[in-house]
């Protein structure tokens, strides 16, 4: 039986169920807009990623500090603690953080703020400028260790 992209494989081991994902990559999505986080999660899960979504900056920081994620999608405007604060804390307190951090926002940043974000994050995406399919292409490149290109077809 051939596997299609995004198929979650479930194994039964000794009466218990163990879930694995085709590509083995874990993504943390810290996003307070449930519609957007659900769009991202569905598209990424269909492509074989394990996705954990959280709403608040405090919960997101706690999860990210576990250092078990490969990629973190971080919205800037989240409750409890801004994405900017989460980013600063992660970069300042987690030694050898393995996750690539992508900022996702619809806010227009001043040049100074954008430069600071770009210096601490591994990428910066304006939500209104990409589709879930394009996000998957970007994540695929990052997960494969490639530099994402500027051209993603919808």
Tab-separated table of C-alpha atoms in Angstrom:
chain	number	residue	atom	x	y	z
A	1	UNK	CA	0.000	0.000	0.000
A	2	UNK	CA	1.490	3.360	-1.028
A	3	UNK	CA	1.438	6.212	1.450
A	4	UNK	CA	0.242	9.610	0.362
A	5	UNK	CA	1.692	12.854	1.680
A	6	UNK	CA	0.283	13.809	5.036
A	7	UNK	CA	-0.995	10.391	6.003
A	8	UNK	CA	-0.713	9.839	9.718
A	9	UNK	CA	0.352	6.293	10.375
A	10	UNK	CA	-1.062	4.577	13.415
A	11	UNK	CA	0.645	1.472	14.778
A	12	UNK	CA	-0.866	-0.856	17.317
A	13	UNK	CA	1.778	-2.087	19.717
A	14	UNK	CA	0.799	-4.488	22.485
A	15	UNK	CA	-2.758	-3.217	22.578
A	16	UNK	CA	-1.754	0.463	22.748
A	17	UNK	CA	-1.840	2.932	19.912
A	18	UNK	CA	1.319	4.802	18.919
A	19	UNK	CA	1.115	7.641	16.409
A	20	UNK	CA	3.970	8.550	14.118
A	21	UNK	CA	4.161	11.044	11.296
A	22	UNK	CA	5.606	10.448	7.883
A	23	UNK	CA	8.399	13.007	8.033
A	24	UNK	CA	9.002	12.955	11.801
A	25	UNK	CA	9.139	16.761	12.111
A	26	UNK	CA	7.331	18.532	14.945
A	27	UNK	CA	5.919	22.018	14.581
A	28	UNK	CA	4.716	24.327	17.325
A	29	UNK	CA	2.203	26.923	16.136
A	30	UNK	CA	1.670	29.780	18.590
A	31	UNK	CA	-1.323	31.632	17.151
A	32	UNK	CA	-4.370	33.102	18.870
A	33	UNK	CA	-6.621	33.267	15.810
A	34	UNK	CA	-8.195	29.805	15.767
A	35	UNK	CA	-9.203	29.997	12.104
A	36	UNK	CA	-5.623	30.701	11.044
A	37	UNK	CA	-4.049	28.125	13.357
A	38	UNK	CA	-6.511	25.496	12.097
A	39	UNK	CA	-5.691	26.332	8.460
A	40	UNK	CA	-1.961	25.993	9.173
A	41	UNK	CA	-2.366	22.817	11.224
A	42	UNK	CA	-4.544	21.065	8.629
A	43	UNK	CA	-2.222	21.881	5.744
A	44	UNK	CA	0.879	20.851	7.684
A	45	UNK	CA	-0.658	17.633	9.036
A	46	UNK	CA	-1.745	16.662	5.520
A	47	UNK	CA	1.899	17.034	4.513
A	48	UNK	CA	3.109	14.732	7.266
A	49	UNK	CA	4.004	17.113	10.081
A	50	UNK	CA	3.056	16.691	13.715
A	51	UNK	CA	1.558	20.020	14.801
A	52	UNK	CA	0.830	21.370	18.263
A	53	UNK	CA	-1.158	24.630	18.400
A	54	UNK	CA	-1.229	26.957	21.387
A	55	UNK	CA	-2.955	30.286	21.893
A	56	UNK	CA	-1.021	32.165	24.572
A	57	UNK	CA	2.539	33.402	24.613
A	58	UNK	CA	3.113	31.982	28.088
A	59	UNK	CA	1.992	28.465	27.082
A	60	UNK	CA	3.899	28.771	23.815
A	61	UNK	CA	7.101	29.790	25.573
A	62	UNK	CA	6.780	26.899	28.006
A	63	UNK	CA	6.280	24.411	25.159
A	64	UNK	CA	9.097	25.879	23.062
A	65	UNK	CA	11.515	25.693	26.005
A	66	UNK	CA	11.092	21.900	25.967
A	67	UNK	CA	13.287	22.010	22.840
A	68	UNK	CA	11.316	19.168	21.242
A	69	UNK	CA	10.141	21.096	18.166
A	70	UNK	CA	11.862	21.423	14.810
A	71	UNK	CA	9.995	24.547	13.693
A	72	UNK	CA	8.065	27.193	15.627
A	73	UNK	CA	5.487	29.421	13.930
A	74	UNK	CA	5.168	32.445	16.197
A	75	UNK	CA	2.520	35.140	15.858
A	76	UNK	CA	3.502	38.510	17.328
A	77	UNK	CA	0.124	39.535	18.723
A	78	UNK	CA	-0.796	36.783	21.188
A	79	UNK	CA	-2.285	37.022	24.688
A	80	UNK	CA	-0.315	36.731	27.910
A	81	UNK	CA	3.051	37.591	26.401
A	82	UNK	CA	3.742	39.006	22.948
A	83	UNK	CA	5.506	36.965	20.308
A	84	UNK	CA	8.349	39.478	20.499
A	85	UNK	CA	8.766	38.697	24.223
A	86	UNK	CA	8.585	34.951	23.550
A	87	UNK	CA	11.277	35.295	20.884
A	88	UNK	CA	13.555	37.336	23.155
A	89	UNK	CA	13.167	34.845	26.003
A	90	UNK	CA	13.824	31.851	23.774
A	91	UNK	CA	16.937	33.386	22.276
A	92	UNK	CA	18.160	34.509	25.682
A	93	UNK	CA	17.401	31.469	27.815
A	94	UNK	CA	17.418	28.262	25.771
A	95	UNK	CA	20.899	26.974	25.002
A	96	UNK	CA	21.162	25.339	21.594
A	97	UNK	CA	17.514	25.746	20.662
A	98	UNK	CA	17.088	23.324	17.772
A	99	UNK	CA	13.887	24.856	16.396
A	100	UNK	CA	13.832	27.303	13.533
A	101	UNK	CA	11.563	30.205	14.496
A	102	UNK	CA	9.330	31.793	11.869
A	103	UNK	CA	7.481	34.957	12.782
A	104	UNK	CA	3.977	35.159	11.330
A	105	UNK	CA	2.215	38.498	11.506
A	106	UNK	CA	-0.073	40.907	9.732
A	107	UNK	CA	1.407	43.870	11.566
A	108	UNK	CA	3.449	46.347	9.621
A	109	UNK	CA	6.674	46.682	11.584
A	110	UNK	CA	8.884	49.734	11.673
A	111	UNK	CA	12.201	49.168	9.920
A	112	UNK	CA	13.990	49.057	13.275
A	113	UNK	CA	11.574	46.490	14.778
A	114	UNK	CA	11.653	44.380	11.624
A	115	UNK	CA	15.466	44.356	11.650
A	116	UNK	CA	15.496	43.256	15.292
A	117	UNK	CA	12.945	40.503	14.586
A	118	UNK	CA	14.874	39.295	11.558
A	119	UNK	CA	18.106	39.197	13.553
A	120	UNK	CA	16.537	36.930	16.208
A	121	UNK	CA	14.136	34.861	14.079
A	122	UNK	CA	14.934	32.488	11.243
A	123	UNK	CA	12.203	33.914	9.042
A	124	UNK	CA	9.474	36.531	8.870
A	125	UNK	CA	6.177	35.921	7.072
A	126	UNK	CA	3.300	38.331	6.542
A	127	UNK	CA	0.152	36.185	6.909
A	128	UNK	CA	-1.810	38.021	4.236
A	129	UNK	CA	0.900	37.272	1.669
A	130	UNK	CA	0.900	33.457	1.664
A	131	UNK	CA	-1.548	30.577	1.450
A	132	UNK	CA	-1.482	27.415	3.593
A	133	UNK	CA	-0.066	25.565	0.572
A	134	UNK	CA	2.745	28.106	0.287
A	135	UNK	CA	3.393	27.763	4.025
A	136	UNK	CA	3.838	24.013	3.558
A	137	UNK	CA	6.377	24.664	0.780
A	138	UNK	CA	8.280	27.061	3.022
A	139	UNK	CA	8.235	24.581	5.912
A	140	UNK	CA	9.299	21.739	3.585
A	141	UNK	CA	12.357	23.751	2.540
A	142	UNK	CA	13.271	24.621	6.117
A	143	UNK	CA	12.729	21.039	7.318
A	144	UNK	CA	15.040	19.838	4.534
A	145	UNK	CA	17.707	22.331	5.600
A	146	UNK	CA	17.260	24.493	2.507
A	147	UNK	CA	16.942	28.250	2.288
A	148	UNK	CA	13.299	28.971	1.362
A	149	UNK	CA	12.925	30.525	-2.067
A	150	UNK	CA	10.903	33.646	-2.757
A	151	UNK	CA	8.756	31.890	-5.351
A	152	UNK	CA	6.039	29.598	-4.039
A	153	UNK	CA	3.244	28.597	-6.348
A	154	UNK	CA	-0.262	28.380	-4.952
